[in-house]
Amino acid sequence: MSDITSILIRNGDVANPEGFFKYDMAIQNGKIVAIDKSLPERAAQVLDATNKLVFPGFIDAHTHMGIPIMNTHSCDDFASGSIAAACGGVTTIGDFTVQEPGQSLRESVEIRLAKARKSHIDFALHVNVTDAPEKNLLEIPELVQSGLTAFKVFSTYRQAGMMVTWPQFRQVLKTVAENDGILCLHAEDNDLVESMTEQHVQREHFAAIYHPRSRTAEAEALAITKAAEIAGELQAPLYIVHLSSRAGLEAARAARSQGVRLYLETCPQYLALDESFYQRENGHWWITTPPLRTREDREALWQALANDEIDVVATDHCPFTIAQKEAGNGQFHLTPNGIPGVETLFPLLYTYGVTQGRISLQKLVQVLAENPARIFGLAPRKGSLQAGAEADLVIFDPQATQTIRAADLHGNADWSPYENLEIQGKIEHVFLRGNLIVENGEFVGKNIFGEHLEAQPHTASG
Ligand code: URP
Ligand code: ZN
Ligand code: ZN
């Protein structure tokens, strides 16, 4: 380390795998170069972090910036979505490619990459396999070698042309695992979902509450059971996205007890909200898939998070404006599905998890940084504060209090599912590779652009 470092963060409570400790941290050329009890004050910029918590930049492993759904697009593109993310302390997103019919996977990646270049934070791309899975298998080895190691399939959305059948799922999972990739699954049993949806629509049950009654917890559990059986036979790891229910959790538990390697992700909406939101006047705004569930489901997910059963919390950020939601004309099955969340990920988990005693601060760091970095092959570059890692960090004042208001958030949605919730603490500064992108809570990084992160292969230790 040369004598003069570019930034010295002094006297913060710094996250480390054993807990939070009073440390100084030196940053140079975008990397953390030293962390110690006391470092010499020779730096171009010194930032006093006394009484502040210092976290690694958070990773939201599940976002959908500007994706096509129901004749419209989710309303954040990579520029607006990444600004919202940064203001919420998220410095890396894992976003999904969109494979149009007839496109190769490589083409879908290149098109998505061109859009993602507008991002102001770093990003990994997860490769959606939604068309011609058999043909796509041939592309998987080359994609993994080029740093695209995460793939995703849906066991539902047949009518939108995105579903894989179970035999196709088996083939994709086998090929991804053989090439040291990791497959993500949106798990809902499509037959069950389609038959329940049809029954309700035929009876003109259009209200938002029929969304959870069509896309049931049982449909989630059934798909997890089927997928896990195949993963077990193939001895392949499998990552379940947006787990929403106790039944789904129990299906995953049963599979794990048989030795199946499952990673589980849940989202803040399943931890902070419940299906009573669908009974509100504007209940259809909360239509997201899988749906919000019961309070019992919510408590089961909190417990599972505390018990190390859930590996990752990510948002499934897929926002629509009120006008876009209204285009569904109050009919649950015609309402664009998805809600905003990337900016409120950490604040909600900190307030409703840590300050309310449901999870420890270290657990929060694991599920928002360490685990997604490890599972998606981004560690040690991302996900922890250690010498040699990239200087993505969040400086947080735990004393402040705030109220969530859509008007104060930075994405393009003109409403928030969490409007009026009280939040403990305030994100003050955020650095991306040593660049200050949020200062005193405001985004200042418009000339900073994110990098595409090439991921390491997913190993057994992942
Ligand atoms: O409703 C949602 N979550 N829309 C985005 C696509 C998905 O299923 O994750
Ligand atoms: Zn999904
Ligand atoms: Zn999603």
CSV table of C-alpha atoms and ligand atoms in Angstrom, one decimal:
chain,number,residue,atom,x,y,z
A,1,MET,CA,0.0,0.0,0.0
A,2,SER,CA,1.4,3.4,-0.9
A,3,ASP,CA,1.5,6.1,1.8
A,4,ILE,CA,-1.5,8.1,0.6
A,5,THR,CA,-4.7,6.3,0.2
A,6,SER,CA,-7.6,7.9,-1.7
A,7,ILE,CA,-10.2,7.4,1.0
A,8,LEU,CA,-10.1,6.7,4.7
A,9,ILE,CA,-13.3,5.7,6.5
A,10,ARG,CA,-12.6,6.3,10.1
A,11,ASN,CA,-14.0,4.7,13.2
A,12,GLY,CA,-17.1,2.9,11.8
A,13,ASP,CA,-18.7,-0.2,13.1
A,14,VAL,CA,-17.6,-2.4,10.2
A,15,ALA,CA,-19.3,-5.6,9.2
A,16,ASN,CA,-17.1,-8.7,9.3
A,17,PRO,CA,-18.1,-12.4,9.3
A,18,GLU,CA,-17.7,-12.5,13.1
A,19,GLY,CA,-19.7,-9.4,13.9
A,20,PHE,CA,-19.3,-5.6,13.8
A,21,PHE,CA,-16.1,-4.0,15.0
A,22,LYS,CA,-14.7,-0.5,15.3
A,23,TYR,CA,-12.3,-0.2,12.4
A,24,ASP,CA,-10.7,2.2,10.0
A,25,MET,CA,-10.8,1.3,6.3
A,26,ALA,CA,-8.5,2.5,3.6
A,27,ILE,CA,-9.6,2.5,-0.1
A,28,GLN,CA,-7.4,2.9,-3.1
A,29,ASN,CA,-8.0,2.4,-6.8
A,30,GLY,CA,-11.5,1.2,-6.1
A,31,LYS,CA,-10.5,-1.5,-3.7
A,32,ILE,CA,-10.3,-2.0,0.1
A,33,VAL,CA,-6.6,-2.0,0.8
A,34,ALA,CA,-6.6,-2.1,4.6
A,35,ILE,CA,-8.9,-2.6,7.6
A,36,ASP,CA,-7.5,-2.1,11.0
A,37,LYS,CA,-8.2,-0.7,14.4
A,38,SER,CA,-6.3,2.4,13.6
A,39,LEU,CA,-4.9,3.5,10.2
A,40,PRO,CA,-2.7,6.6,9.6
A,41,GLU,CA,-4.7,9.6,8.5
A,42,ARG,CA,-2.9,10.0,5.2
A,43,ALA,CA,-5.7,10.1,2.7
A,44,ALA,CA,-7.0,12.5,0.1
A,45,GLN,CA,-10.4,12.2,1.7
A,46,VAL,CA,-11.3,11.2,5.2
A,47,LEU,CA,-14.8,10.3,6.2
A,48,ASP,CA,-15.7,10.0,9.9
A,49,ALA,CA,-18.0,7.1,10.4
A,50,THR,CA,-18.3,7.3,14.3
A,51,ASN,CA,-21.6,5.8,15.4
A,52,LYS,CA,-22.3,4.6,11.9
A,53,LEU,CA,-22.6,1.0,10.6
A,54,VAL,CA,-20.5,0.1,7.6
A,55,PHE,CA,-21.9,-2.6,5.4
A,56,PRO,CA,-20.7,-4.2,2.2
A,57,GLY,CA,-22.7,-2.9,-0.7
A,58,PHE,CA,-25.9,-5.0,-0.9
A,59,ILE,CA,-26.6,-7.4,-3.7
A,60,ASP,CA,-30.2,-7.7,-5.0
A,61,ALA,CA,-29.9,-11.0,-6.9
A,62,HIS,CA,-33.4,-10.7,-8.5
A,63,THR,CA,-34.5,-7.7,-10.5
A,64,HIS,CA,-36.4,-7.1,-13.7
A,65,MET,CA,-35.5,-3.7,-15.2
A,66,GLY,CA,-37.7,-2.8,-18.2
A,67,ILE,CA,-39.1,-6.3,-19.0
A,68,PRO,CA,-42.1,-7.0,-21.2
A,69,ILE,CA,-45.1,-8.2,-19.2
A,70,MET,CA,-48.8,-8.1,-20.5
A,71,ASN,CA,-48.2,-5.6,-23.4
A,72,THR,CA,-46.3,-3.2,-21.3
A,73,HIS,CA,-42.8,-2.9,-19.7
A,74,SER,CA,-41.8,-2.7,-16.0
A,75,CYS,CA,-41.4,1.0,-15.6
A,76,ASP,CA,-37.7,1.2,-14.3
A,77,ASP,CA,-35.0,0.8,-16.9
A,78,PHE,CA,-31.4,0.1,-15.8
A,79,ALA,CA,-30.8,3.8,-15.4
A,80,SER,CA,-33.7,4.7,-13.1
A,81,GLY,CA,-33.7,1.3,-11.4
A,82,SER,CA,-30.0,1.5,-10.6
A,83,ILE,CA,-30.4,5.0,-9.1
A,84,ALA,CA,-33.2,3.6,-6.8
A,85,ALA,CA,-31.0,0.6,-6.0
A,86,ALA,CA,-28.0,2.8,-5.1
A,87,CYS,CA,-30.2,5.0,-2.8
A,88,GLY,CA,-31.2,1.8,-1.0
A,89,GLY,CA,-27.6,0.7,-0.5
A,90,VAL,CA,-27.7,-1.9,-3.4
A,91,THR,CA,-24.4,-1.7,-5.4
A,92,THR,CA,-24.9,-4.9,-7.4
A,93,ILE,CA,-28.0,-6.4,-9.1
A,94,GLY,CA,-28.6,-9.7,-10.6
A,95,ASP,CA,-31.0,-9.0,-13.5
A,96,PHE,CA,-32.5,-11.5,-15.9
A,97,THR,CA,-32.2,-11.6,-19.7
A,98,VAL,CA,-35.3,-11.7,-21.8
A,99,GLN,CA,-35.3,-14.4,-24.5
A,100,GLU,CA,-37.7,-13.6,-27.3
A,101,PRO,CA,-39.1,-16.5,-29.4
A,102,GLY,CA,-36.5,-17.6,-31.9
A,103,GLN,CA,-33.6,-15.9,-30.2
A,104,SER,CA,-30.5,-17.8,-29.2
A,105,LEU,CA,-29.4,-17.4,-25.5
A,106,ARG,CA,-26.3,-15.5,-26.7
A,107,GLU,CA,-28.4,-13.0,-28.7
A,108,SER,CA,-30.7,-12.5,-25.7
A,109,VAL,CA,-27.6,-11.8,-23.5
A,110,GLU,CA,-26.1,-9.3,-26.0
A,111,ILE,CA,-29.4,-7.4,-26.2
A,112,ARG,CA,-29.8,-7.2,-22.5
A,113,LEU,CA,-26.2,-6.2,-22.0
A,114,ALA,CA,-26.7,-3.2,-24.3
A,115,LYS,CA,-29.6,-2.1,-22.1
A,116,ALA,CA,-27.7,-2.7,-18.9
A,117,ARG,CA,-24.9,-0.5,-19.9
A,118,LYS,CA,-27.0,2.4,-18.6
A,119,SER,CA,-26.8,1.0,-15.1
A,120,HIS,CA,-25.1,3.2,-12.4
A,121,ILE,CA,-24.3,0.1,-10.3
A,122,ASP,CA,-22.6,-3.2,-11.1
A,123,PHE,CA,-24.7,-6.0,-12.5
A,124,ALA,CA,-24.6,-9.7,-13.2
A,125,LEU,CA,-26.9,-11.2,-15.8
A,126,HIS,CA,-28.9,-14.4,-15.2
A,127,VAL,CA,-29.8,-16.1,-18.4
A,128,ASN,CA,-33.5,-16.9,-18.8
A,129,VAL,CA,-34.2,-20.0,-20.9
A,130,THR,CA,-37.8,-19.6,-22.2
A,131,ASP,CA,-37.7,-20.7,-25.8
A,132,ALA,CA,-36.5,-23.9,-27.4
A,133,PRO,CA,-34.8,-25.3,-24.3
A,134,GLU,CA,-33.4,-28.4,-26.1
A,135,LYS,CA,-31.6,-26.3,-28.7
A,136,ASN,CA,-30.3,-23.9,-26.0
A,137,LEU,CA,-28.5,-26.7,-24.2
A,138,LEU,CA,-25.7,-26.5,-26.7
A,139,GLU,CA,-25.0,-22.9,-25.8
A,140,ILE,CA,-24.8,-23.4,-22.0
A,141,PRO,CA,-21.1,-24.5,-21.8
A,142,GLU,CA,-19.8,-21.5,-23.7
A,143,LEU,CA,-22.0,-19.1,-21.7
A,144,VAL,CA,-20.7,-20.5,-18.4
A,145,GLN,CA,-17.1,-20.2,-19.6
A,146,SER,CA,-17.7,-16.5,-20.5
A,147,GLY,CA,-18.9,-15.7,-16.9
A,148,LEU,CA,-22.6,-16.2,-17.3
A,149,THR,CA,-23.1,-18.9,-14.8
A,150,ALA,CA,-26.6,-18.5,-13.6
A,151,PHE,CA,-29.7,-19.6,-15.6
A,152,LYS,CA,-33.4,-19.5,-14.9
A,153,VAL,CA,-36.5,-21.3,-16.0
A,154,PHE,CA,-40.2,-21.0,-15.1
A,155,SER,CA,-42.5,-23.9,-14.4
A,156,THR,CA,-45.5,-21.6,-15.2
A,157,TYR,CA,-46.5,-18.7,-17.5
A,158,ARG,CA,-47.3,-21.2,-20.3
A,159,GLN,CA,-49.7,-18.8,-22.0
A,160,ALA,CA,-47.0,-16.1,-22.0
A,161,GLY,CA,-44.7,-18.6,-23.8
A,162,MET,CA,-42.2,-18.8,-21.0
A,163,MET,CA,-42.8,-22.1,-19.3
A,164,VAL,CA,-40.5,-25.2,-19.5
A,165,THR,CA,-42.1,-28.6,-19.2
A,166,TRP,CA,-40.7,-31.0,-16.5
A,167,PRO,CA,-38.7,-33.1,-19.0
A,168,GLN,CA,-37.2,-29.8,-20.4
A,169,PHE,CA,-36.5,-28.7,-16.8
A,170,ARG,CA,-34.5,-31.9,-16.3
A,171,GLN,CA,-32.4,-31.4,-19.4
A,172,VAL,CA,-31.6,-27.8,-18.6
A,173,LEU,CA,-30.8,-28.5,-15.0
A,174,LYS,CA,-28.5,-31.4,-16.0
A,175,THR,CA,-26.6,-29.4,-18.5
A,176,VAL,CA,-26.3,-26.3,-16.3
A,177,ALA,CA,-25.0,-28.5,-13.4
A,178,GLU,CA,-22.6,-30.5,-15.5
A,179,ASN,CA,-21.1,-27.2,-16.6
A,180,ASP,CA,-20.8,-25.8,-13.1
A,181,GLY,CA,-23.6,-23.3,-13.5
A,182,ILE,CA,-26.5,-22.7,-11.2
A,183,LEU,CA,-30.1,-23.0,-12.2
A,184,CYS,CA,-32.8,-20.8,-10.7
A,185,LEU,CA,-36.5,-21.8,-10.8
A,186,HIS,CA,-39.7,-19.9,-10.5
A,187,ALA,CA,-41.7,-22.7,-8.9
A,188,GLU,CA,-45.4,-22.8,-9.4
A,189,ASP,CA,-47.3,-25.8,-10.8
A,190,ASN,CA,-48.8,-24.5,-14.0
A,191,ASP,CA,-51.7,-27.0,-14.3
A,192,LEU,CA,-52.9,-26.1,-10.8
A,193,VAL,CA,-52.5,-22.3,-11.5
A,194,GLU,CA,-54.3,-22.5,-14.8
A,195,SER,CA,-57.2,-24.5,-13.6
A,196,MET,CA,-57.8,-22.3,-10.5
A,197,THR,CA,-57.5,-19.1,-12.6
A,198,GLU,CA,-60.0,-20.5,-15.1
A,199,GLN,CA,-62.5,-21.4,-12.4
A,200,HIS,CA,-62.3,-17.9,-10.9
A,201,VAL,CA,-62.5,-16.1,-14.2
A,202,GLN,CA,-65.4,-18.2,-15.4
A,203,ARG,CA,-67.3,-17.2,-12.2
A,204,GLU,CA,-66.3,-13.5,-12.8
A,205,HIS,CA,-64.2,-13.5,-9.7
A,206,PHE,CA,-62.0,-10.7,-10.9
A,207,ALA,CA,-61.0,-9.0,-7.6
A,208,ALA,CA,-57.4,-8.9,-6.5
A,209,ILE,CA,-58.0,-11.5,-3.7
A,210,TYR,CA,-58.5,-14.1,-6.5
A,211,HIS,CA,-54.8,-13.7,-7.4
A,212,PRO,CA,-53.6,-15.7,-4.3
A,213,ARG,CA,-56.6,-18.0,-4.6
A,214,SER,CA,-55.5,-18.9,-8.2
A,215,ARG,CA,-51.8,-19.0,-7.5
A,216,THR,CA,-51.9,-20.9,-4.3
A,217,ALA,CA,-49.2,-22.0,-1.8
A,218,GLU,CA,-50.0,-25.6,-2.8
A,219,ALA,CA,-49.1,-24.8,-6.4
A,220,GLU,CA,-45.7,-23.5,-5.2
A,221,ALA,CA,-45.1,-26.5,-2.9
A,222,LEU,CA,-46.0,-29.0,-5.7
A,223,ALA,CA,-43.6,-27.4,-8.1
A,224,ILE,CA,-40.8,-27.4,-5.5
A,225,THR,CA,-41.5,-31.0,-4.7
A,226,LYS,CA,-41.4,-32.0,-8.4
A,227,ALA,CA,-38.2,-29.9,-9.1
A,228,ALA,CA,-36.4,-31.2,-6.1
A,229,GLU,CA,-37.1,-34.8,-7.0
A,230,ILE,CA,-35.3,-34.2,-10.3
A,231,ALA,CA,-32.5,-32.2,-8.7
A,232,GLY,CA,-32.0,-35.0,-6.2
A,233,GLU,CA,-31.8,-37.7,-9.0
A,234,LEU,CA,-29.3,-35.5,-10.9
A,235,GLN,CA,-27.5,-34.5,-7.7
A,236,ALA,CA,-27.7,-30.9,-9.1
A,237,PRO,CA,-27.9,-27.8,-7.0
A,238,LEU,CA,-31.1,-25.7,-7.5
A,239,TYR,CA,-32.0,-22.2,-6.5
A,240,ILE,CA,-35.6,-21.5,-5.8
A,241,VAL,CA,-36.5,-17.8,-6.4
A,242,HIS,CA,-39.1,-15.8,-4.5
A,243,LEU,CA,-40.3,-18.5,-2.0
A,244,SER,CA,-43.5,-17.1,-0.6
A,245,SER,CA,-45.2,-19.8,1.5
A,246,ARG,CA,-45.0,-22.1,4.5
A,247,ALA,CA,-46.1,-25.0,2.2
A,248,GLY,CA,-43.3,-24.2,-0.2
A,249,LEU,CA,-40.8,-24.0,2.7
A,250,GLU,CA,-42.0,-27.4,4.0
A,251,ALA,CA,-41.6,-28.9,0.5
A,252,ALA,CA,-38.0,-27.6,0.4
A,253,ARG,CA,-37.3,-28.8,3.9
A,254,ALA,CA,-38.5,-32.3,3.0
A,255,ALA,CA,-36.2,-32.3,-0.1
A,256,ARG,CA,-33.2,-31.1,1.9
A,257,SER,CA,-33.7,-33.8,4.4
A,258,GLN,CA,-33.3,-36.2,1.5
A,259,GLY,CA,-30.0,-34.5,0.7
A,260,VAL,CA,-31.1,-32.3,-2.2
A,261,ARG,CA,-29.0,-29.2,-2.5
A,262,LEU,CA,-31.6,-26.3,-2.6
A,263,TYR,CA,-30.9,-22.7,-2.2
A,264,LEU,CA,-33.9,-20.6,-1.1
A,265,GLU,CA,-34.6,-17.0,-1.8
A,266,THR,CA,-37.5,-15.0,-0.4
A,267,CYS,CA,-38.4,-11.3,-0.9
A,268,PRO,CA,-39.3,-8.4,1.4
A,269,GLN,CA,-43.0,-8.4,0.2
A,270,TYR,CA,-43.4,-11.9,1.7
A,271,LEU,CA,-41.9,-10.8,5.0
A,272,ALA,CA,-43.4,-7.3,5.4
A,273,LEU,CA,-46.8,-7.6,3.7
A,274,ASP,CA,-49.7,-10.2,3.6
A,275,GLU,CA,-52.7,-11.0,1.4
A,276,SER,CA,-54.9,-8.5,3.3
A,277,PHE,CA,-53.5,-5.9,1.0
A,278,TYR,CA,-55.5,-7.4,-1.8
A,279,GLN,CA,-58.7,-6.4,0.1
A,280,ARG,CA,-57.8,-2.7,-0.1
A,281,GLU,CA,-59.5,-0.5,-2.6
A,282,ASN,CA,-56.4,-0.5,-4.8
A,283,GLY,CA,-55.5,-4.1,-4.0
A,284,HIS,CA,-54.7,-4.9,-7.6
A,285,TRP,CA,-51.6,-2.7,-7.4
A,286,TRP,CA,-50.0,-5.4,-5.1
A,287,ILE,CA,-50.5,-8.1,-7.7
A,288,THR,CA,-47.1,-9.8,-8.0
A,289,THR,CA,-46.3,-13.4,-8.6
A,290,PRO,CA,-46.2,-15.4,-6.4
A,291,PRO,CA,-48.9,-13.5,-4.5
A,292,LEU,CA,-48.7,-12.1,-1.0
A,293,ARG,CA,-49.7,-14.8,1.5
A,294,THR,CA,-51.1,-15.1,5.0
A,295,ARG,CA,-49.6,-13.9,8.2
A,296,GLU,CA,-48.8,-17.5,9.1
A,297,ASP,CA,-46.8,-17.8,5.9
A,298,ARG,CA,-45.0,-14.6,6.7
A,299,GLU,CA,-44.0,-15.7,10.2
A,300,ALA,CA,-42.8,-19.1,8.9
A,301,LEU,CA,-40.5,-17.3,6.4
A,302,TRP,CA,-39.1,-15.0,9.2
A,303,GLN,CA,-38.4,-18.1,11.3
A,304,ALA,CA,-36.7,-19.9,8.4
A,305,LEU,CA,-34.6,-16.8,7.8
A,306,ALA,CA,-33.5,-16.8,11.4
A,307,ASN,CA,-32.8,-20.5,11.3
A,308,ASP,CA,-30.4,-20.4,8.4
A,309,GLU,CA,-32.9,-22.1,6.1
A,310,ILE,CA,-33.3,-19.1,3.7
A,311,ASP,CA,-30.1,-18.2,1.9
A,312,VAL,CA,-30.9,-14.9,0.1
A,313,VAL,CA,-33.4,-12.1,0.4
A,314,ALA,CA,-33.8,-10.4,-3.0
A,315,THR,CA,-36.6,-8.2,-4.3
A,316,ASP,CA,-38.0,-9.4,-7.6
A,317,HIS,CA,-38.1,-5.7,-8.4
A,318,CYS,CA,-40.6,-5.4,-11.3
A,319,PRO,CA,-42.4,-2.1,-10.9
A,320,PHE,CA,-45.4,-0.7,-12.7
A,321,THR,CA,-47.0,2.7,-12.5
A,322,ILE,CA,-50.6,3.1,-11.3
A,323,ALA,CA,-51.7,3.8,-14.9
A,324,GLN,CA,-50.1,0.5,-16.0
A,325,LYS,CA,-51.8,-1.4,-13.1
A,326,GLU,CA,-55.1,0.3,-14.0
A,327,ALA,CA,-54.8,-1.0,-17.6
A,328,GLY,CA,-55.8,-4.4,-16.1
A,329,ASN,CA,-59.2,-2.9,-15.5
A,330,GLY,CA,-59.5,-4.3,-12.0
A,331,GLN,CA,-59.2,-7.9,-13.3
A,332,PHE,CA,-56.6,-9.8,-11.4
A,333,HIS,CA,-55.5,-12.0,-14.3
A,334,LEU,CA,-55.0,-9.0,-16.7
A,335,THR,CA,-53.1,-6.8,-14.3
A,336,PRO,CA,-49.3,-6.5,-15.0
A,337,ASN,CA,-47.7,-8.6,-12.2
A,338,GLY,CA,-44.8,-7.1,-10.3
A,339,ILE,CA,-44.1,-4.5,-7.6
A,340,PRO,CA,-41.2,-2.1,-6.9
A,341,GLY,CA,-38.7,-3.0,-4.1
A,342,VAL,CA,-35.0,-2.5,-4.8
A,343,GLU,CA,-34.7,0.7,-2.9
A,344,THR,CA,-36.6,-0.6,0.2
A,345,LEU,CA,-34.9,-4.0,0.4
A,346,PHE,CA,-32.3,-3.2,3.1
A,347,PRO,CA,-34.4,-0.6,5.0
A,348,LEU,CA,-37.3,-3.1,5.4
A,349,LEU,CA,-35.0,-6.0,6.4
A,350,TYR,CA,-33.1,-3.8,8.9
A,351,THR,CA,-36.3,-2.4,10.5
A,352,TYR,CA,-38.6,-5.4,10.5
A,353,GLY,CA,-35.9,-8.0,10.9
A,354,VAL,CA,-33.0,-6.6,13.0
A,355,THR,CA,-34.6,-3.8,15.1
A,356,GLN,CA,-37.6,-6.0,15.8
A,357,GLY,CA,-35.4,-8.8,17.0
A,358,ARG,CA,-36.3,-11.3,14.3
A,359,ILE,CA,-32.8,-11.7,12.8
A,360,SER,CA,-29.3,-10.6,13.8
A,361,LEU,CA,-27.3,-7.9,12.0
A,362,GLN,CA,-24.9,-10.6,10.8
A,363,LYS,CA,-27.8,-12.6,9.3
A,364,LEU,CA,-28.8,-9.5,7.4
A,365,VAL,CA,-25.3,-9.2,6.0
A,366,GLN,CA,-25.3,-12.9,5.0
A,367,VAL,CA,-28.6,-12.8,3.1
A,368,LEU,CA,-28.1,-9.4,1.4
A,369,ALA,CA,-24.4,-9.7,0.6
A,370,GLU,CA,-22.3,-12.7,1.5
A,371,ASN,CA,-24.6,-15.5,0.4
A,372,PRO,CA,-25.7,-14.0,-3.0
A,373,ALA,CA,-22.0,-13.2,-3.8
A,374,ARG,CA,-21.0,-16.8,-3.0
A,375,ILE,CA,-23.9,-18.5,-4.7
A,376,PHE,CA,-23.7,-16.4,-7.9
A,377,GLY,CA,-19.9,-16.6,-8.2
A,378,LEU,CA,-19.2,-12.9,-7.3
A,379,ALA,CA,-17.1,-13.5,-4.2
A,380,PRO,CA,-14.6,-12.4,-3.0
A,381,ARG,CA,-14.8,-9.4,-5.3
A,382,LYS,CA,-18.3,-8.6,-3.9
A,383,GLY,CA,-20.3,-9.4,-0.8
A,384,SER,CA,-17.8,-8.7,2.1
A,385,LEU,CA,-15.6,-6.0,3.5
A,386,GLN,CA,-12.1,-7.4,3.4
A,387,ALA,CA,-8.7,-6.3,2.0
A,388,GLY,CA,-8.7,-7.0,-1.7
A,389,ALA,CA,-12.5,-6.8,-2.2
A,390,GLU,CA,-14.0,-4.0,-4.3
A,391,ALA,CA,-14.8,-1.0,-2.2
A,392,ASP,CA,-18.6,-1.2,-2.5
A,393,LEU,CA,-19.9,0.0,0.9
A,394,VAL,CA,-22.8,1.5,2.7
A,395,ILE,CA,-22.5,3.9,5.6
A,396,PHE,CA,-25.6,3.8,7.7
A,397,ASP,CA,-26.9,6.0,10.6
A,398,PRO,CA,-28.9,3.6,12.8
A,399,GLN,CA,-30.3,6.4,14.9
A,400,ALA,CA,-32.4,8.3,12.3
A,401,THR,CA,-36.0,7.4,11.6
A,402,GLN,CA,-38.0,7.8,8.4
A,403,THR,CA,-41.3,7.0,6.8
A,404,ILE,CA,-41.4,5.4,3.4
A,405,ARG,CA,-43.1,7.6,0.8
A,406,ALA,CA,-43.3,7.0,-2.9
A,407,ALA,CA,-42.6,10.7,-3.4
A,408,ASP,CA,-39.2,10.3,-1.8
A,409,LEU,CA,-38.1,7.2,-3.6
A,410,HIS,CA,-36.0,7.3,-6.8
A,411,GLY,CA,-37.5,4.8,-9.2
A,412,ASN,CA,-40.2,5.5,-11.8
A,413,ALA,CA,-43.1,3.9,-9.9
A,414,ASP,CA,-45.5,6.5,-8.6
A,415,TRP,CA,-46.6,4.4,-5.7
A,416,SER,CA,-44.9,2.2,-3.1
A,417,PRO,CA,-46.3,-1.1,-1.7
A,418,TYR,CA,-44.8,0.1,1.6
A,419,GLU,CA,-46.2,3.6,1.7
A,420,ASN,CA,-46.3,5.0,5.3
A,421,LEU,CA,-44.2,2.2,6.9
A,422,GLU,CA,-41.8,3.6,9.5
A,423,ILE,CA,-38.2,2.8,8.9
A,424,GLN,CA,-35.3,2.9,11.4
A,425,GLY,CA,-32.0,4.4,10.3
A,426,LYS,CA,-30.8,6.2,7.2
A,427,ILE,CA,-28.4,5.3,4.4
A,428,GLU,CA,-25.9,8.2,4.3
A,429,HIS,CA,-23.2,7.3,1.9
A,430,VAL,CA,-22.8,4.6,-0.7
A,431,PHE,CA,-19.6,3.8,-2.6
A,432,LEU,CA,-19.3,1.7,-5.7
A,433,ARG,CA,-15.7,0.6,-6.4
A,434,GLY,CA,-14.5,3.5,-4.3
A,435,ASN,CA,-16.7,6.1,-6.1
A,436,LEU,CA,-19.2,8.0,-4.0
A,437,ILE,CA,-22.6,7.5,-5.6
A,438,VAL,CA,-24.9,8.4,-2.7
A,439,GLU,CA,-24.0,11.4,-0.5
A,440,ASN,CA,-26.2,12.3,2.5
A,441,GLY,CA,-28.9,10.1,1.1
A,442,GLU,CA,-28.9,11.7,-2.4
A,443,PHE,CA,-27.7,10.1,-5.6
A,444,VAL,CA,-24.6,11.8,-6.9
A,445,GLY,CA,-23.3,9.1,-9.3
A,446,LYS,CA,-24.8,10.1,-12.6
A,447,ASN,CA,-21.4,10.0,-14.3
A,448,ILE,CA,-20.5,6.6,-12.8
A,449,PHE,CA,-21.5,3.5,-14.7
A,450,GLY,CA,-21.8,-0.1,-13.6
A,451,GLU,CA,-19.7,-3.0,-14.8
A,452,HIS,CA,-21.0,-6.3,-16.1
A,453,LEU,CA,-19.7,-8.9,-13.6
A,454,GLU,CA,-18.4,-12.1,-15.0
A,455,ALA,CA,-19.3,-14.8,-12.5
A,456,GLN,CA,-17.1,-17.7,-11.3
A,457,PRO,CA,-18.5,-21.2,-11.9
A,458,HIS,CA,-20.8,-22.4,-9.2
A,459,THR,CA,-18.9,-24.9,-7.1
A,460,ALA,CA,-20.0,-27.5,-4.6
A,461,SER,CA,-19.0,-25.1,-1.8
A,462,GLY,CA,-21.3,-22.4,-3.4
B,1,URP,O1,-44.9,-10.8,-10.7
B,1,URP,C1,-43.7,-10.8,-10.9
B,1,URP,N1,-42.9,-11.1,-9.9
B,1,URP,N2,-43.2,-10.4,-12.1
B,1,URP,C2,-41.8,-10.6,-12.5
B,1,URP,C3,-41.6,-12.0,-13.1
B,1,URP,C4,-41.5,-13.0,-12.1
B,1,URP,O2,-42.2,-14.0,-12.0
B,1,URP,O3,-40.5,-13.0,-11.3
B,2,ZN,ZN,-40.9,-15.3,-10.9
B,3,ZN,ZN,-38.8,-12.4,-10.9
